[in-house]
Coordinates of C-alpha atoms in Angstrom, one line a residue:
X1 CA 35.4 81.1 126.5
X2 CA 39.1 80.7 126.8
X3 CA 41.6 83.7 127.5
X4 CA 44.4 81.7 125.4
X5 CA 44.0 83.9 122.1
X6 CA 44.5 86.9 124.0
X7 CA 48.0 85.6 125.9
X8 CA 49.0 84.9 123.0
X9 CA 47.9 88.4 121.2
X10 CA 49.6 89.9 124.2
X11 CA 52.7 88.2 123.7
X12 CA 52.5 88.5 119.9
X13 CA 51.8 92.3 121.0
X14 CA 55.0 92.7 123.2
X15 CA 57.4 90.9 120.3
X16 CA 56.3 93.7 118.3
X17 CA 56.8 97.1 120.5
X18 CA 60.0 95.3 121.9
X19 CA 61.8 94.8 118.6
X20 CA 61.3 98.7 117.8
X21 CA 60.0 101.7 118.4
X22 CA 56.6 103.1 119.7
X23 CA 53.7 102.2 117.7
X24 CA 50.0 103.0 117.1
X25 CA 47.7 100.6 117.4
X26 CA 47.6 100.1 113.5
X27 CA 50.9 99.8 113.4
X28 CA 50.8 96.8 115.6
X29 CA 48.0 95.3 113.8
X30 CA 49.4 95.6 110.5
X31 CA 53.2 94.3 112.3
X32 CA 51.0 91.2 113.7
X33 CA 49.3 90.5 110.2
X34 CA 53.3 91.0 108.1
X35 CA 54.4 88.3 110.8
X36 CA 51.2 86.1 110.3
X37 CA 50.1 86.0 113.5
X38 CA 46.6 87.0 112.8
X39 CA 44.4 88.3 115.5
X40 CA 41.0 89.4 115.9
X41 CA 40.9 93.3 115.8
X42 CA 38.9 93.2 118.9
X43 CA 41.4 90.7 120.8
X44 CA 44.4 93.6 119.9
X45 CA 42.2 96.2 121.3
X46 CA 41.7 94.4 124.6
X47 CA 45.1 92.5 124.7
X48 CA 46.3 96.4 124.6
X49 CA 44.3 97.2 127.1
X50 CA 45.3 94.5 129.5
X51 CA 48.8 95.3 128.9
X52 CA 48.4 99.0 129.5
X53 CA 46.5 98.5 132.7
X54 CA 49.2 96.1 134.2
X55 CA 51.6 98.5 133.6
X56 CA 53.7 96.5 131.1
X57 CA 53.0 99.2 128.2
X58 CA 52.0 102.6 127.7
X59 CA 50.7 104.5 126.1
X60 CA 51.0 108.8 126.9
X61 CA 48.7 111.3 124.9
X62 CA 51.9 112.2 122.6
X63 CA 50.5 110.6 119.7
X64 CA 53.4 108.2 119.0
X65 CA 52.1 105.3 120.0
X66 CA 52.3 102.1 122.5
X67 CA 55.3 101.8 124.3
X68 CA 57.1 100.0 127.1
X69 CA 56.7 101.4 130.1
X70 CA 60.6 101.0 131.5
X71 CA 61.6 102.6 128.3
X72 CA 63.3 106.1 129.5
X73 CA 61.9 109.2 128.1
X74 CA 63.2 112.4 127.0
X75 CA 64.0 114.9 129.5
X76 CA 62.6 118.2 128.7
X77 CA 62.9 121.4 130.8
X78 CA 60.1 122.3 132.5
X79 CA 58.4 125.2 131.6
X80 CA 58.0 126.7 134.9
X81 CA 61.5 126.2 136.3

């Protein structure tokens, strides 16, 4: 089996976060069906995964979603200093 559908659900995936704001992984679905580039549930899930693990996205336990990884976050003071 080819790994063409999912370069091209990674890039479909990385048009997506880039041109916003973090995003769940519905939210990316749903972006990839408005802009009719229709994947595979299945081939999102591991196209996310892939991205993830190579450190192109991520995707922190704050509930808001995929993000790029060089994006900057928020600098909160620390709770013990």
């Amino acid at each position: 089996m080819s790994d063409r559908p999912r370069n091209e659900c990674r890039t479909d995936i990385l048009a997506v976060v880039t041109a916003g704001q973090a995003r769940p992984r519905k939210e990316i679905v749903r972006e990839l069906k408005l802009a009719a580039k229709v994947h595979c549930p299945g081939t999102v899930v591991k196209a996310l995964a892939d991205l993830t693990t190579s450190g192109v996205l991520v995707n922190p336990r704050d509930k808001k979603g995929y993000r790029l990884a060089e994006w900057r976050r928020n600098k909160t003071s620390s709770l013990f200093g």
